[in-house]
Amino acid sequence: MPKAFLIDTTRCTACRGCQIACKEWHDLPANATKQRGSHQNPPDLNPYNLKVVRFHEHLDDEGRVMWNFFPDQCRHCVKPICVTMANKAVPGSMIKDPKTGAVLVTEKCREMDETGVKTVIKSCPYNIPRWDAEKKMLVKCDMCIDRVQAGLPPMCVKTCPTGTMAFGERDEMLALAKKRLAEAQKRFPKARILDVPEVSVFFVLAEEPEHYHEYASFG
């Protein structure tokens, strides 16, 4: 059965445990970092960070500072345009796993030319895939497919200490997302779930997506 994530941002404390756990499980090297005037670090997804907790602050209608945290990752779309575009460039370079719904990059991606790479990257409405110049292939969240196939949750979900993240059968996660939404709306009248049914990562937000990230929603 297809799998899905729930990411309830109303519970996120920006501990970034998910971000670090993802790096450790995929054996990704550290990034050179510096202070850029934001608590968010690194500033964006890159070949060594397949998940980034984004920070956004703004003033609400009453002039209060609002902090929103957004654990950004591949949405594992139900109909992934990246897979379509990648396979036009090099057949088999990206696939959607029929059992889990995970959108995956394959070794055949190394055969893709620069035009194909740019086309795939631009096709993603969430601005997710990145080019790893060292590996010479596109990289992105792979749903920790090795763990999922072994009956284990993705590493980011396992690490989350606040219940922000959950993972399981798609129908069960959608039901949980709706339950979490009802709870969130008691405190946050503008709360919503993003982009259902097009994606397999259900984000519960406290307010409008523009107060989280430019590419939070394709709508």
XYZ file of C-alpha atoms in Angstrom:
219
model
C 0.000 0.000 0.000
C 1.236 3.584 -0.706
C 2.851 5.314 2.241
C 2.659 8.925 3.391
C 4.178 11.360 5.856
C 2.307 13.684 8.184
C 4.182 16.830 9.188
C 2.214 18.820 11.743
C 4.080 22.127 11.868
C 2.015 23.300 14.845
C 4.064 20.852 16.939
C 7.470 21.622 15.420
C 10.051 23.265 17.717
C 12.755 23.479 15.036
C 15.050 21.184 16.967
C 16.313 20.005 13.548
C 16.665 16.447 14.767
C 15.016 15.274 11.544
C 17.487 17.269 9.465
C 20.509 15.786 11.223
C 19.094 12.248 11.326
C 18.572 12.361 7.566
C 22.210 13.387 7.031
C 23.485 10.663 9.332
C 21.413 7.870 7.796
C 22.467 8.824 4.268
C 26.093 9.326 5.361
C 26.190 12.887 4.026
C 29.115 15.209 4.846
C 28.829 18.436 6.802
C 28.207 21.779 5.131
C 30.456 24.774 5.662
C 28.203 27.197 7.535
C 28.199 30.807 8.679
C 25.816 33.278 10.278
C 23.554 34.782 7.618
C 21.169 36.645 9.893
C 18.825 33.689 10.306
C 18.600 30.703 12.629
C 18.034 28.539 9.538
C 21.150 26.681 8.517
C 21.995 25.701 5.837
C 20.058 28.320 3.881
C 18.578 25.816 1.438
C 18.431 22.197 0.368
C 21.664 21.001 -1.212
C 23.316 17.686 -2.170
C 24.352 17.196 1.480
C 21.004 18.188 3.013
C 17.973 16.344 1.665
C 15.812 17.842 4.410
C 15.981 21.378 5.812
C 13.924 22.934 8.599
C 13.011 26.357 7.282
C 12.509 29.350 9.581
C 10.107 32.188 8.826
C 9.044 35.094 11.003
C 6.431 37.788 10.444
C 4.124 40.112 12.338
C 0.532 39.011 12.796
C -2.490 41.325 12.620
C -1.894 42.393 16.224
C 1.776 43.173 15.698
C 3.098 40.060 17.428
C 6.150 38.242 16.068
C 5.152 34.828 14.717
C 7.721 32.056 14.190
C 6.879 29.298 11.720
C 8.991 26.218 11.104
C 8.753 24.117 7.955
C 10.629 20.769 7.647
C 11.064 20.863 3.877
C 11.514 17.687 1.826
C 10.378 15.909 -1.341
C 6.585 15.532 -1.392
C 6.653 12.155 -3.214
C 3.869 13.362 -5.472
C 1.060 11.035 -6.516
C 1.752 11.958 -10.159
C 5.377 13.176 -10.057
C 6.189 15.463 -12.972
C 9.903 15.021 -12.207
C 9.648 11.314 -13.083
C 7.919 12.121 -16.358
C 10.526 14.697 -17.356
C 13.472 12.568 -16.218
C 12.292 9.598 -18.241
C 11.927 11.763 -21.324
C 15.610 12.593 -20.920
C 16.867 9.129 -19.874
C 14.332 6.301 -19.527
C 14.458 4.731 -16.082
C 16.446 7.573 -14.492
C 13.660 8.220 -11.983
C 10.876 5.914 -10.844
C 7.898 5.841 -8.535
C 8.025 2.712 -6.407
C 4.637 0.995 -6.867
C 4.552 -0.488 -3.358
C 5.426 2.573 -1.287
C 4.811 5.485 -3.634
C 8.368 6.699 -3.048
C 9.791 8.820 -5.865
C 13.359 7.634 -6.438
C 16.403 8.575 -8.494
C 18.206 5.616 -10.096
C 21.783 5.095 -11.259
C 20.675 5.747 -14.837
C 20.382 9.399 -13.867
C 24.159 9.599 -14.342
C 23.509 9.380 -18.096
C 21.447 12.579 -18.092
C 22.905 15.624 -19.833
C 22.845 19.164 -18.480
C 19.662 20.068 -20.334
C 17.847 17.068 -18.901
C 19.021 17.860 -15.377
C 17.861 21.464 -15.588
C 14.501 20.400 -17.019
C 13.865 17.985 -14.153
C 14.854 20.535 -11.510
C 12.661 23.260 -13.018
C 9.716 20.897 -13.379
C 9.356 20.367 -9.618
C 6.712 22.733 -8.193
C 8.363 22.444 -4.766
C 11.940 23.189 -5.916
C 13.316 19.968 -4.409
C 15.840 18.061 -6.611
C 19.467 19.140 -6.407
C 22.447 18.234 -8.570
C 25.325 16.464 -6.846
C 28.347 17.357 -8.956
C 30.529 14.795 -7.184
C 28.140 11.858 -7.709
C 27.000 13.282 -11.049
C 23.346 12.653 -10.363
C 20.204 14.269 -8.999
C 19.575 13.810 -5.279
C 16.511 14.225 -3.065
C 14.681 12.583 -0.168
C 14.215 8.881 -0.937
C 11.712 8.192 1.866
C 14.505 6.146 3.490
C 13.313 3.416 1.145
C 15.763 0.880 2.590
C 14.272 1.376 6.046
C 10.677 1.355 4.810
C 11.224 -1.893 2.888
C 12.561 -3.392 6.129
C 9.410 -2.348 8.006
C 11.047 0.657 9.712
C 9.965 4.319 9.611
C 12.048 6.951 7.812
C 14.853 8.210 10.011
C 13.434 11.723 10.291
C 10.157 10.340 11.665
C 11.910 8.039 14.126
C 13.952 10.949 15.469
C 11.171 13.544 15.888
C 10.691 14.143 19.659
C 7.441 16.149 19.542
C 5.132 14.063 17.368
C 5.418 16.590 14.541
C 6.137 13.778 12.093
C 4.335 10.504 11.493
C 4.559 7.886 8.751
C 2.395 5.002 7.632
C -0.297 3.882 5.223
C -1.549 6.776 3.139
C -5.195 6.462 4.222
C -4.196 6.322 7.878
C -1.940 9.372 7.597
C -4.636 11.359 5.811
C -7.116 10.493 8.577
C -4.554 11.535 11.197
C -3.858 14.765 9.309
C -7.560 15.647 9.363
C -7.694 14.897 13.093
C -4.650 17.075 13.730
C -6.179 19.830 11.586
C -9.351 19.839 13.687
C -7.221 20.149 16.827
C -5.087 22.918 15.313
C -8.083 24.963 14.173
C -9.155 25.391 17.805
C -6.049 27.538 18.279
C -5.338 28.619 14.726
C -8.478 29.461 12.710
C -6.483 29.651 9.464
C -4.987 26.159 9.840
C -5.000 23.963 6.746
C -3.562 20.833 5.100
C -1.465 21.504 1.998
C -2.023 20.084 -1.469
C -4.048 16.957 -0.700
C -4.580 14.722 -2.695
C -1.649 15.497 -5.010
C 1.146 14.686 -2.560
C 2.233 12.024 -0.078
C 3.546 14.462 2.516
C 0.649 16.044 4.385
C 1.677 19.371 5.942
C -0.600 20.822 8.617
C 0.003 24.586 8.800
C -1.255 27.100 11.354
C -1.719 29.820 8.735
C -1.224 30.663 5.068
C 1.627 28.856 3.240
C 3.319 32.135 2.268
C 4.186 32.544 5.955
C 6.298 29.372 5.798
C 8.168 29.048 2.516
C 7.995 30.288 -1.061
C 7.531 26.741 -2.355
C 5.410 25.366 0.505
C 2.465 24.859 -1.849
C 2.098 24.763 -5.605
C -1.370 26.323 -5.338
